[in-house]
Amino acid sequence: MNKVYKDYKDLPSPAYICDLSLLEKNLKLLNRIQEESNVNILLALKGFALWSTFDLCKKYLKGCCASGLHEALLAKEEFGKEVHTYSPAFNDDEIDEVLDLSNHVVFNSFSQWKRYREKALKKTSCGLRINPQYSEVVVDLYNPCAPYSRLGITKENFEADEVEGIEGLHFHALCEQNVDALEGVLKAFEKDFSQYFSQLKWVNFGGGHHITRDDYDVEGLITLLKNFKQKYPHLEVYLEPGEAVGWQTGYLMASVLDIVSNDKKIAILDTSAEAHMPDTLAMPYRADIKGAALKEVKKYSYVLAGNTCLAGDIICEYSFDSPLQVGSRIILEDMIHYTMVKTTTFNGIKLPSIILKENDCYRLVNEYGYNAYKSRLS
Ligand SMILES: Cc1ncc(COP(=O)(O)O)c(C=O)c1O
C-alpha cells in the first residue's frame, strides 16, 4: 500500500481521488471561523471519514462528532482530540465504551437519558438533542424536523424537571444550507429553550452548514456566532459539519467498460450509482462530469450507467466533444463527502480504491479486492 504514482494515466480504476491542497483550503476557512468567532468546529465522521487525512484535519479542527461506537473508536484512534457522540438510540452493549471514549454524549430522548444517566454522569459531559421544530430543508428524507421526526426532543416532550446533570443542548436541522437558514433555526431554538441556557455549559448547532461552498456567507456566520457568544458568554459553541469539510476536495474516477445501444448509446462504467455514489439516486441529483455537458449539448451523447444488475443504476445522460471508447476515463466531480462512507459491494462490485493527491503525486492509500466483499458476509 501507499504506492505512489506520478502519472494520472497509471492510476487504478475506479478510484476516489482526494486532493489534499483542496482539503486544506476548506480546513483553513473553517479554522478562520473558529478563531474569529471563538467557537469549536468538529468533523462529522458520517460525512467525511477519510482517516488517512486526519493528521491534516486535526491541525485545524477541535475533534470529531461520532454517530455511535464505531465512529467514536475511529475518532479516538485516528484523530485523537475531542470526541462528541450522538446517536438516535444507544444500546446496552455499546454505551459503556461510548461513554469512555467521548468528551460529550448527546442523548436523543429523555428515556435514553434516564436509562444511562447514572453511569454517564460519572464519565462524560451529557447533553440532549432537541428538535427545534423549524427547518428550511425541503426534502423530507433530509429534514430532521419533518412531521413525526424521531430526531430530538420537541418542546412539548421536554421534561424540565429531569434536566439535572445536563450540560448541553444540541440541534441539527440544516442540510447544505446558508446562514439565513441557521438564523431561523436559532431563533426557534432560543425561543423555546433559552430558559435552560443558564444551567448549561455548551450548545451544539449540528451540521448542514455549507460553509465551504462559494456562495456561503462566511462573514454573516461569524457575525451570528459572535452575537450569540456575546449574549451567552458562558456557553461554548460547537458546530459539526461533515459535508463542508470534504466539499469539492476530489472526484471519483471511473472507466468505460463497454458501450451498448438501445435507442440511445449507453456507456457501462466500472463504477455504480447504487454502490459508489448512492446519493445520486437517493437525493436525487445529477453528478457533474468533467468535460461533459447536458445530453445533446455536445456532439456525442451517452447514458452513463453502473455495472450492477439494478435497472435504475443509471448516473445520467451526458454529452461529450468526442466519442467515448472502451477505456475512456470519466471524472465524476465532488464525490469525496458522503459517497465514500456509504459505499457498498452490491453485486460483489469492487469498491473504488482511495488515492490522495499531493504535490502532483498520487498516493494509493487503500484498495479493495474480493475480501472486502466476502468479509461483510458469512
Ligand atoms: C447530528 C448530525 N450532526 C452533523 C451532521 C453533518 O451534517 P453535514 O455533513 O450536512 O454538515 C449530521 C448529518 O446528518 C447530523 O445528523
mmCIF file of C-alpha atoms and ligand atoms in Angstrom:
data_model
loop_
_atom_site.group_PDB
_atom_site.id
_atom_site.type_symbol
_atom_site.label_atom_id
_atom_site.label_comp_id
_atom_site.label_asym_id
_atom_site.label_seq_id
_atom_site.Cartn_x
_atom_site.Cartn_y
_atom_site.Cartn_z
ATOM 1 C CA MET A 1 0.000 0.000 0.000
ATOM 2 C CA ASN A 2 0.942 3.649 -0.219
ATOM 3 C CA LYS A 3 2.217 3.089 -3.726
ATOM 4 C CA VAL A 4 2.978 6.440 -5.321
ATOM 5 C CA TYR A 5 2.068 7.254 -8.928
ATOM 6 C CA LYS A 6 3.465 10.205 -10.846
ATOM 7 C CA ASP A 7 1.281 9.720 -13.875
ATOM 8 C CA TYR A 8 -2.510 10.050 -13.723
ATOM 9 C CA LYS A 9 -2.959 7.536 -16.525
ATOM 10 C CA ASP A 10 -1.388 4.755 -14.443
ATOM 11 C CA LEU A 11 -3.908 5.070 -11.595
ATOM 12 C CA PRO A 12 -6.117 2.071 -10.847
ATOM 13 C CA SER A 13 -9.801 2.479 -11.772
ATOM 14 C CA PRO A 14 -12.239 3.108 -10.208
ATOM 15 C CA ALA A 15 -10.786 5.355 -7.503
ATOM 16 C CA TYR A 16 -11.775 8.211 -5.244
ATOM 17 C CA ILE A 17 -9.066 10.827 -5.540
ATOM 18 C CA CYS A 18 -8.874 13.442 -2.793
ATOM 19 C CA ASP A 19 -6.687 16.498 -3.345
ATOM 20 C CA LEU A 20 -5.040 17.441 -0.044
ATOM 21 C CA SER A 21 -4.494 21.054 -1.056
ATOM 22 C CA LEU A 22 -8.253 21.476 -1.611
ATOM 23 C CA LEU A 23 -8.969 19.797 1.700
ATOM 24 C CA GLU A 24 -6.567 22.114 3.477
ATOM 25 C CA LYS A 25 -8.225 25.120 1.851
ATOM 26 C CA ASN A 26 -11.554 24.047 3.398
ATOM 27 C CA LEU A 27 -9.923 23.393 6.762
ATOM 28 C CA LYS A 28 -8.287 26.823 6.805
ATOM 29 C CA LEU A 29 -11.615 28.517 6.197
ATOM 30 C CA LEU A 30 -13.238 26.519 9.000
ATOM 31 C CA ASN A 31 -10.347 27.424 11.259
ATOM 32 C CA ARG A 32 -10.733 31.118 10.473
ATOM 33 C CA ILE A 33 -14.350 30.901 11.623
ATOM 34 C CA GLN A 34 -13.258 29.163 14.830
ATOM 35 C CA GLU A 35 -10.650 31.792 15.541
ATOM 36 C CA GLU A 36 -12.693 34.868 14.651
ATOM 37 C CA SER A 37 -15.861 33.806 16.429
ATOM 38 C CA ASN A 38 -14.378 31.746 19.254
ATOM 39 C CA VAL A 39 -16.379 28.594 18.537
ATOM 40 C CA ASN A 40 -15.318 24.971 18.127
ATOM 41 C CA ILE A 41 -15.664 23.071 14.878
ATOM 42 C CA LEU A 42 -15.796 19.285 14.847
ATOM 43 C CA LEU A 43 -15.562 16.979 11.857
ATOM 44 C CA ALA A 44 -18.747 14.915 11.405
ATOM 45 C CA LEU A 45 -17.377 11.497 10.518
ATOM 46 C CA LYS A 46 -20.654 10.409 8.973
ATOM 47 C CA GLY A 47 -19.904 12.774 6.098
ATOM 48 C CA PHE A 48 -16.135 12.530 5.831
ATOM 49 C CA ALA A 49 -14.154 9.671 7.375
ATOM 50 C CA LEU A 50 -11.103 9.556 5.121
ATOM 51 C CA TRP A 51 -8.857 8.865 8.084
ATOM 52 C CA SER A 52 -5.607 8.898 6.158
ATOM 53 C CA THR A 53 -6.130 12.700 6.021
ATOM 54 C CA PHE A 54 -6.730 13.130 9.755
ATOM 55 C CA ASP A 55 -3.186 14.303 10.503
ATOM 56 C CA LEU A 56 -4.041 17.282 8.327
ATOM 57 C CA CYS A 57 -7.602 17.737 9.648
ATOM 58 C CA LYS A 58 -6.544 17.717 13.272
ATOM 59 C CA LYS A 59 -4.199 20.635 12.689
ATOM 60 C CA TYR A 60 -7.315 22.777 12.253
ATOM 61 C CA LEU A 61 -10.383 21.158 13.830
ATOM 62 C CA LYS A 62 -11.131 20.529 17.506
ATOM 63 C CA GLY A 63 -12.143 16.915 17.170
ATOM 64 C CA CYS A 64 -14.830 14.692 15.714
ATOM 65 C CA CYS A 65 -18.508 14.155 16.063
ATOM 66 C CA ALA A 66 -19.412 10.467 16.035
ATOM 67 C CA SER A 67 -22.720 8.710 15.424
ATOM 68 C CA GLY A 68 -22.025 5.736 17.643
ATOM 69 C CA LEU A 69 -19.355 3.361 18.859
ATOM 70 C CA HIS A 70 -17.528 2.686 15.608
ATOM 71 C CA GLU A 71 -17.150 6.327 14.649
ATOM 72 C CA ALA A 72 -16.143 7.155 18.225
ATOM 73 C CA LEU A 73 -13.433 4.479 18.038
ATOM 74 C CA LEU A 74 -12.187 5.821 14.721
ATOM 75 C CA ALA A 75 -12.142 9.342 16.145
ATOM 76 C CA LYS A 76 -10.152 8.242 19.175
ATOM 77 C CA GLU A 77 -7.721 6.045 17.229
ATOM 78 C CA GLU A 78 -7.059 8.249 14.235
ATOM 79 C CA PHE A 79 -7.972 11.821 15.190
ATOM 80 C CA GLY A 80 -7.332 11.830 18.922
ATOM 81 C CA LYS A 81 -8.774 15.158 20.006
ATOM 82 C CA GLU A 82 -12.317 15.728 21.336
ATOM 83 C CA VAL A 83 -14.948 13.064 20.629
ATOM 84 C CA HIS A 84 -18.626 14.056 20.747
ATOM 85 C CA THR A 85 -21.084 11.231 20.239
ATOM 86 C CA TYR A 86 -24.768 11.371 19.419
ATOM 87 C CA SER A 87 -26.968 8.505 18.318
ATOM 88 C CA PRO A 88 -30.747 8.306 17.860
ATOM 89 C CA ALA A 89 -30.512 5.433 20.367
ATOM 90 C CA PHE A 90 -27.550 3.883 22.176
ATOM 91 C CA ASN A 91 -27.670 0.236 23.158
ATOM 92 C CA ASP A 92 -26.673 -1.511 26.376
ATOM 93 C CA ASP A 93 -23.790 -3.387 24.724
ATOM 94 C CA GLU A 94 -22.083 -0.248 23.468
ATOM 95 C CA ILE A 95 -22.887 2.519 25.903
ATOM 96 C CA ASP A 96 -20.024 1.892 28.357
ATOM 97 C CA GLU A 97 -17.411 2.097 25.634
ATOM 98 C CA VAL A 98 -19.104 5.130 24.083
ATOM 99 C CA LEU A 99 -19.029 6.904 27.457
ATOM 100 C CA ASP A 100 -15.352 6.027 27.964
ATOM 101 C CA LEU A 101 -14.408 7.334 24.526
ATOM 102 C CA SER A 102 -16.474 10.524 24.433
ATOM 103 C CA ASN A 103 -15.994 14.017 25.862
ATOM 104 C CA HIS A 104 -19.641 14.807 25.147
ATOM 105 C CA VAL A 105 -22.505 12.359 24.756
ATOM 106 C CA VAL A 106 -25.805 13.640 23.406
ATOM 107 C CA PHE A 107 -28.978 11.690 24.149
ATOM 108 C CA ASN A 108 -31.895 11.782 21.763
ATOM 109 C CA SER A 109 -34.708 11.327 24.288
ATOM 110 C CA PHE A 110 -35.464 11.569 27.971
ATOM 111 C CA SER A 111 -35.930 7.800 28.111
ATOM 112 C CA GLN A 112 -32.338 7.260 26.884
ATOM 113 C CA TRP A 113 -31.064 9.916 29.280
ATOM 114 C CA LYS A 114 -32.839 8.334 32.248
ATOM 115 C CA ARG A 115 -31.664 4.849 31.233
ATOM 116 C CA TYR A 116 -27.983 5.804 31.142
ATOM 117 C CA ARG A 117 -27.609 8.988 33.196
ATOM 118 C CA GLU A 118 -26.233 7.393 36.335
ATOM 119 C CA LYS A 119 -23.182 5.957 34.585
ATOM 120 C CA ALA A 120 -22.973 8.781 32.028
ATOM 121 C CA LEU A 121 -22.669 11.494 34.648
ATOM 122 C CA LYS A 122 -19.579 9.811 36.081
ATOM 123 C CA LYS A 123 -17.764 9.733 32.756
ATOM 124 C CA THR A 124 -18.696 12.486 30.325
ATOM 125 C CA SER A 125 -20.429 15.783 29.706
ATOM 126 C CA CYS A 126 -24.048 14.980 28.897
ATOM 127 C CA GLY A 127 -26.371 16.739 26.507
ATOM 128 C CA LEU A 128 -29.800 16.368 24.936
ATOM 129 C CA ARG A 129 -30.714 16.721 21.294
ATOM 130 C CA ILE A 130 -33.732 18.898 20.878
ATOM 131 C CA ASN A 131 -35.971 19.257 17.851
ATOM 132 C CA PRO A 132 -36.437 22.995 17.223
ATOM 133 C CA GLN A 133 -39.443 22.193 15.005
ATOM 134 C CA TYR A 134 -38.158 24.687 12.498
ATOM 135 C CA SER A 135 -36.216 23.739 9.405
ATOM 136 C CA GLU A 136 -35.991 25.030 5.871
ATOM 137 C CA VAL A 137 -34.948 21.644 4.451
ATOM 138 C CA VAL A 138 -37.489 20.861 1.739
ATOM 139 C CA VAL A 139 -36.819 17.157 1.094
ATOM 140 C CA ASP A 140 -38.293 15.127 3.981
ATOM 141 C CA LEU A 141 -35.620 12.427 3.628
ATOM 142 C CA TYR A 142 -33.108 15.017 4.861
ATOM 143 C CA ASN A 143 -35.338 17.039 7.170
ATOM 144 C CA PRO A 144 -34.797 16.250 10.863
ATOM 145 C CA CYS A 145 -37.802 18.426 11.745
ATOM 146 C CA ALA A 146 -40.236 16.753 9.346
ATOM 147 C CA PRO A 147 -43.551 15.600 10.845
ATOM 148 C CA TYR A 148 -43.190 12.648 13.252
ATOM 149 C CA SER A 149 -39.397 13.014 13.298
ATOM 150 C CA ARG A 150 -37.649 10.712 15.781
ATOM 151 C CA LEU A 151 -34.627 13.037 15.888
ATOM 152 C CA GLY A 152 -34.555 15.116 19.039
ATOM 153 C CA ILE A 153 -36.949 16.200 21.766
ATOM 154 C CA THR A 154 -39.692 18.679 20.974
ATOM 155 C CA LYS A 155 -40.656 21.466 23.341
ATOM 156 C CA GLU A 156 -43.826 19.572 24.175
ATOM 157 C CA ASN A 157 -41.868 16.460 25.184
ATOM 158 C CA PHE A 158 -39.160 18.302 27.110
ATOM 159 C CA GLU A 159 -39.161 17.164 30.745
ATOM 160 C CA ALA A 160 -37.892 20.255 32.512
ATOM 161 C CA ASP A 161 -37.787 18.509 35.862
ATOM 162 C CA GLU A 162 -35.345 15.847 34.558
ATOM 163 C CA VAL A 163 -32.527 18.078 33.341
ATOM 164 C CA GLU A 164 -30.299 17.983 36.396
ATOM 165 C CA GLY A 165 -26.839 16.970 35.179
ATOM 166 C CA ILE A 166 -27.443 18.045 31.588
ATOM 167 C CA GLU A 167 -24.645 20.381 30.462
ATOM 168 C CA GLY A 168 -25.528 20.948 26.824
ATOM 169 C CA LEU A 169 -28.236 21.141 24.196
ATOM 170 C CA HIS A 170 -27.768 20.048 20.613
ATOM 171 C CA PHE A 171 -29.778 20.627 17.467
ATOM 172 C CA HIS A 172 -29.258 19.555 13.877
ATOM 173 C CA ALA A 173 -31.794 20.986 11.461
ATOM 174 C CA LEU A 174 -29.869 22.078 8.359
ATOM 175 C CA CYS A 175 -28.841 20.358 5.148
ATOM 176 C CA GLU A 176 -26.494 22.078 2.699
ATOM 177 C CA GLN A 177 -27.714 25.481 3.904
ATOM 178 C CA ASN A 178 -26.569 29.038 4.298
ATOM 179 C CA VAL A 179 -26.593 31.371 7.308
ATOM 180 C CA ASP A 180 -30.160 32.587 6.762
ATOM 181 C CA ALA A 181 -31.458 29.065 7.435
ATOM 182 C CA LEU A 182 -29.321 28.808 10.573
ATOM 183 C CA GLU A 183 -30.694 32.146 11.724
ATOM 184 C CA GLY A 184 -34.252 30.814 11.514
ATOM 185 C CA VAL A 185 -33.409 27.628 13.410
ATOM 186 C CA LEU A 186 -31.508 29.536 16.070
ATOM 187 C CA LYS A 187 -34.438 31.855 16.618
ATOM 188 C CA ALA A 188 -36.747 28.877 17.196
ATOM 189 C CA PHE A 189 -34.136 27.226 19.449
ATOM 190 C CA GLU A 190 -33.745 30.334 21.582
ATOM 191 C CA LYS A 191 -37.474 30.954 21.779
ATOM 192 C CA ASP A 192 -38.238 27.517 23.166
ATOM 193 C CA PHE A 193 -35.079 26.538 25.015
ATOM 194 C CA SER A 194 -33.092 29.615 26.120
ATOM 195 C CA GLN A 195 -34.794 29.360 29.503
ATOM 196 C CA TYR A 196 -32.414 26.440 30.189
ATOM 197 C CA PHE A 197 -29.235 28.140 28.958
ATOM 198 C CA SER A 198 -28.166 29.485 32.344
ATOM 199 C CA GLN A 199 -27.619 25.939 33.633
ATOM 200 C CA LEU A 200 -25.682 24.753 30.561
ATOM 201 C CA LYS A 201 -22.005 24.773 29.599
ATOM 202 C CA TRP A 202 -22.346 24.251 25.865
ATOM 203 C CA VAL A 203 -24.632 24.240 22.854
ATOM 204 C CA ASN A 204 -24.101 22.374 19.613
ATOM 205 C CA PHE A 205 -25.513 23.759 16.360
ATOM 206 C CA GLY A 206 -25.120 20.417 14.485
ATOM 207 C CA GLY A 207 -24.105 20.148 10.848
ATOM 208 C CA GLY A 208 -25.548 21.085 7.473
ATOM 209 C CA HIS A 209 -23.683 24.421 7.345
ATOM 210 C CA HIS A 210 -22.454 24.584 3.758
ATOM 211 C CA ILE A 211 -19.592 26.818 4.808
ATOM 212 C CA THR A 212 -17.088 25.962 2.081
ATOM 213 C CA ARG A 213 -19.491 26.446 -0.816
ATOM 214 C CA ASP A 214 -18.600 29.537 -2.859
ATOM 215 C CA ASP A 215 -21.792 31.465 -2.095
ATOM 216 C CA TYR A 216 -21.791 30.774 1.648
ATOM 217 C CA ASP A 217 -21.997 33.925 3.739
ATOM 218 C CA VAL A 218 -18.934 33.325 5.923
ATOM 219 C CA GLU A 219 -18.885 36.850 7.357
ATOM 220 C CA GLY A 220 -22.598 36.510 8.183
ATOM 221 C CA LEU A 221 -21.882 33.297 10.075
ATOM 222 C CA ILE A 222 -19.053 34.917 12.025
ATOM 223 C CA THR A 223 -21.327 37.812 12.972
ATOM 224 C CA LEU A 224 -24.144 35.466 14.001
ATOM 225 C CA LEU A 225 -21.802 33.370 16.152
ATOM 226 C CA LYS A 226 -20.210 36.412 17.755
ATOM 227 C CA ASN A 227 -23.635 37.839 18.602
ATOM 228 C CA PHE A 228 -24.691 34.554 20.150
ATOM 229 C CA LYS A 229 -21.486 34.381 22.195
ATOM 230 C CA GLN A 230 -21.989 37.940 23.347
ATOM 231 C CA LYS A 231 -25.498 37.150 24.525
ATOM 232 C CA TYR A 232 -24.494 33.915 26.271
ATOM 233 C CA PRO A 233 -20.793 34.288 27.113
ATOM 234 C CA HIS A 234 -20.781 31.267 29.447
ATOM 235 C CA LEU A 235 -21.695 28.856 26.608
ATOM 236 C CA GLU A 236 -19.138 27.028 24.476
ATOM 237 C CA VAL A 237 -20.493 26.761 20.935
ATOM 238 C CA TYR A 238 -19.865 23.750 18.705
ATOM 239 C CA LEU A 239 -20.549 23.235 15.014
ATOM 240 C CA GLU A 240 -20.165 19.800 13.451
ATOM 241 C CA PRO A 241 -20.110 19.949 9.660
ATOM 242 C CA GLY A 242 -19.238 16.899 7.585
ATOM 243 C CA GLU A 243 -20.005 17.852 4.015
ATOM 244 C CA ALA A 244 -18.331 21.260 4.310
ATOM 245 C CA VAL A 245 -15.025 19.563 5.163
ATOM 246 C CA GLY A 246 -14.964 17.287 2.122
ATOM 247 C CA TRP A 247 -16.819 19.652 -0.226
ATOM 248 C CA GLN A 248 -15.171 19.795 -3.662
ATOM 249 C CA THR A 249 -11.984 18.146 -2.497
ATOM 250 C CA GLY A 250 -11.880 15.467 -5.151
ATOM 251 C CA TYR A 251 -13.628 13.136 -7.523
ATOM 252 C CA LEU A 252 -14.475 9.577 -8.437
ATOM 253 C CA MET A 253 -12.502 8.447 -11.459
ATOM 254 C CA ALA A 254 -14.066 5.577 -13.434
ATOM 255 C CA SER A 255 -13.555 3.887 -16.794
ATOM 256 C CA VAL A 256 -15.808 2.835 -19.638
ATOM 257 C CA LEU A 257 -16.050 -0.971 -19.845
ATOM 258 C CA ASP A 258 -18.464 -1.287 -22.753
ATOM 259 C CA ILE A 259 -20.763 0.754 -24.961
ATOM 260 C CA VAL A 260 -24.141 -0.729 -25.900
ATOM 261 C CA SER A 261 -27.104 0.686 -27.815
ATOM 262 C CA ASN A 262 -30.836 0.632 -27.202
ATOM 263 C CA ASP A 263 -32.232 3.726 -28.939
ATOM 264 C CA LYS A 264 -29.528 5.603 -27.033
ATOM 265 C CA LYS A 265 -25.860 4.884 -26.605
ATOM 266 C CA ILE A 266 -25.152 3.554 -23.133
ATOM 267 C CA ALA A 267 -21.685 3.519 -21.604
ATOM 268 C CA ILE A 268 -21.278 0.911 -18.871
ATOM 269 C CA LEU A 269 -18.702 2.036 -16.315
ATOM 270 C CA ASP A 270 -16.597 0.143 -13.779
ATOM 271 C CA THR A 271 -18.447 2.029 -11.040
ATOM 272 C CA SER A 272 -22.060 2.184 -9.909
ATOM 273 C CA ALA A 273 -24.501 4.880 -8.854
ATOM 274 C CA GLU A 274 -26.133 2.416 -6.476
ATOM 275 C CA ALA A 275 -22.927 1.151 -4.856
ATOM 276 C CA HIS A 276 -20.449 4.014 -5.129
ATOM 277 C CA MET A 277 -22.478 7.241 -5.291
ATOM 278 C CA PRO A 278 -25.851 6.378 -3.738
ATOM 279 C CA ASP A 279 -26.869 9.998 -3.174
ATOM 280 C CA THR A 280 -27.183 10.463 -6.925
ATOM 281 C CA LEU A 281 -30.163 8.095 -6.663
ATOM 282 C CA ALA A 282 -31.408 8.981 -3.159
ATOM 283 C CA MET A 283 -31.272 12.773 -3.284
ATOM 284 C CA PRO A 284 -31.504 12.512 -6.292
ATOM 285 C CA TYR A 285 -29.001 14.755 -8.059
ATOM 286 C CA ARG A 286 -27.090 14.884 -11.295
ATOM 287 C CA ALA A 287 -23.358 14.479 -10.770
ATOM 288 C CA ASP A 288 -21.094 16.879 -12.650
ATOM 289 C CA ILE A 289 -18.719 15.194 -15.040
ATOM 290 C CA LYS A 290 -15.527 16.898 -16.081
ATOM 291 C CA GLY A 291 -15.659 17.959 -19.725
ATOM 292 C CA ALA A 292 -19.260 16.812 -20.207
ATOM 293 C CA ALA A 293 -22.475 18.756 -20.685
ATOM 294 C CA LEU A 294 -26.206 18.005 -20.510
ATOM 295 C CA LYS A 295 -27.382 15.497 -23.117
ATOM 296 C CA GLU A 296 -27.256 16.671 -26.737
ATOM 297 C CA VAL A 297 -25.419 19.896 -25.915
ATOM 298 C CA LYS A 298 -22.171 18.448 -27.233
ATOM 299 C CA LYS A 299 -21.855 16.206 -30.237
ATOM 300 C CA TYR A 300 -21.773 12.750 -28.586
ATOM 301 C CA SER A 301 -24.424 11.791 -26.040
ATOM 302 C CA TYR A 302 -24.331 8.759 -23.753
ATOM 303 C CA VAL A 303 -26.308 7.420 -20.865
ATOM 304 C CA LEU A 304 -23.674 6.629 -18.216
ATOM 305 C CA ALA A 305 -24.625 3.511 -16.323
ATOM 306 C CA GLY A 306 -23.336 1.399 -13.463
ATOM 307 C CA ASN A 307 -22.043 -2.129 -13.659
ATOM 308 C CA THR A 308 -24.723 -3.809 -11.498
ATOM 309 C CA CYS A 309 -27.983 -5.628 -12.215
ATOM 310 C CA LEU A 310 -30.154 -2.790 -10.885
ATOM 311 C CA ALA A 311 -32.096 -1.426 -13.857
ATOM 312 C CA GLY A 312 -32.014 2.033 -12.299
ATOM 313 C CA ASP A 313 -28.267 2.037 -11.765
ATOM 314 C CA ILE A 314 -28.015 4.991 -14.096
ATOM 315 C CA ILE A 315 -25.826 8.004 -13.407
ATOM 316 C CA CYS A 316 -27.481 10.256 -16.017
ATOM 317 C CA GLU A 317 -27.268 11.183 -19.683
ATOM 318 C CA TYR A 318 -24.374 13.430 -20.720
ATOM 319 C CA SER A 319 -22.778 14.680 -23.893
ATOM 320 C CA PHE A 320 -19.092 14.888 -24.819
ATOM 321 C CA ASP A 321 -16.973 16.591 -27.500
ATOM 322 C CA SER A 322 -15.517 13.327 -28.708
ATOM 323 C CA PRO A 323 -16.840 9.775 -28.732
ATOM 324 C CA LEU A 324 -16.285 7.614 -25.660
ATOM 325 C CA GLN A 325 -14.390 4.404 -26.101
ATOM 326 C CA VAL A 326 -13.734 1.335 -24.026
ATOM 327 C CA GLY A 327 -11.071 2.508 -21.561
ATOM 328 C CA SER A 328 -12.096 6.190 -21.651
ATOM 329 C CA ARG A 329 -11.833 7.760 -18.234
ATOM 330 C CA ILE A 330 -14.761 9.580 -16.650
ATOM 331 C CA ILE A 331 -14.337 12.025 -13.791
ATOM 332 C CA LEU A 332 -17.374 12.369 -11.522
ATOM 333 C CA GLU A 333 -16.831 15.592 -9.624
ATOM 334 C CA ASP A 334 -17.140 16.190 -5.898
ATOM 335 C CA MET A 335 -17.505 12.585 -4.777
ATOM 336 C CA ILE A 336 -15.484 12.660 -1.566
ATOM 337 C CA HIS A 337 -18.004 13.613 1.140
ATOM 338 C CA TYR A 338 -20.715 11.077 1.990
ATOM 339 C CA THR A 339 -20.060 8.875 -1.064
ATOM 340 C CA MET A 340 -17.037 7.096 0.376
ATOM 341 C CA VAL A 341 -18.692 6.333 3.713
ATOM 342 C CA LYS A 342 -21.809 4.979 2.016
ATOM 343 C CA THR A 343 -20.282 2.582 -0.493
ATOM 344 C CA THR A 344 -21.484 -0.993 -0.729
ATOM 345 C CA THR A 345 -20.283 -4.093 -2.547
ATOM 346 C CA PHE A 346 -23.698 -4.761 -4.118
ATOM 347 C CA ASN A 347 -23.305 -7.383 -6.875
ATOM 348 C CA GLY A 348 -19.827 -8.044 -5.477
ATOM 349 C CA ILE A 349 -18.684 -4.939 -7.321
ATOM 350 C CA LYS A 350 -15.163 -3.808 -6.477
ATOM 351 C CA LEU A 351 -15.000 -0.809 -4.171
ATOM 352 C CA PRO A 352 -13.112 2.155 -5.608
ATOM 353 C CA SER A 353 -9.504 2.496 -4.466
ATOM 354 C CA ILE A 354 -8.666 5.530 -2.329
ATOM 355 C CA ILE A 355 -5.947 7.859 -3.561
ATOM 356 C CA LEU A 356 -4.573 11.078 -2.072
ATOM 357 C CA LYS A 357 -3.173 13.706 -4.396
ATOM 358 C CA GLU A 358 -0.365 15.841 -3.026
ATOM 359 C CA ASN A 359 2.175 17.956 -4.928
ATOM 360 C CA ASP A 360 1.296 16.322 -8.258
ATOM 361 C CA CYS A 361 1.859 12.853 -6.824
ATOM 362 C CA TYR A 362 -0.894 10.301 -6.310
ATOM 363 C CA ARG A 363 -0.594 8.061 -3.251
ATOM 364 C CA LEU A 364 -2.715 4.918 -3.194
ATOM 365 C CA VAL A 365 -3.832 4.585 0.454
ATOM 366 C CA ASN A 366 -6.283 1.718 0.110
ATOM 367 C CA GLU A 367 -7.561 -0.703 -2.473
ATOM 368 C CA TYR A 368 -10.180 -3.382 -2.158
ATOM 369 C CA GLY A 369 -10.473 -6.865 -3.576
ATOM 370 C CA TYR A 370 -12.583 -9.942 -3.026
ATOM 371 C CA ASN A 371 -12.048 -9.874 0.757
ATOM 372 C CA ALA A 372 -13.825 -6.538 1.133
ATOM 373 C CA TYR A 373 -16.899 -8.275 -0.284
ATOM 374 C CA LYS A 374 -16.557 -11.629 1.455
ATOM 375 C CA SER A 375 -15.720 -10.283 4.905
ATOM 376 C CA ARG A 376 -19.037 -8.455 5.122
ATOM 377 C CA LEU A 377 -20.935 -11.720 4.707
ATOM 378 C CA SER A 378 -20.850 -15.178 6.159
HETATM 379 C C1 LIG B 1 -26.350 15.123 14.170
HETATM 380 C C2 LIG B 1 -25.606 15.484 12.924
HETATM 381 N N1 LIG B 1 -24.506 16.247 13.025
HETATM 382 C C3 LIG B 1 -23.780 16.587 11.927
HETATM 383 C C4 LIG B 1 -24.156 16.161 10.669
HETATM 384 C C5 LIG B 1 -23.303 16.554 9.489
HETATM 385 O O1 LIG B 1 -24.049 17.243 8.561
HETATM 386 P P1 LIG B 1 -23.359 17.810 7.226
HETATM 387 O O2 LIG B 1 -22.480 16.740 6.697
HETATM 388 O O3 LIG B 1 -24.504 18.091 6.335
HETATM 389 O O4 LIG B 1 -22.612 19.031 7.619
HETATM 390 C C6 LIG B 1 -25.309 15.377 10.516
HETATM 391 C C7 LIG B 1 -25.741 14.909 9.206
HETATM 392 O O5 LIG B 1 -26.704 14.254 9.002
HETATM 393 C C8 LIG B 1 -26.060 15.020 11.681
HETATM 394 O O6 LIG B 1 -27.137 14.250 11.594
#
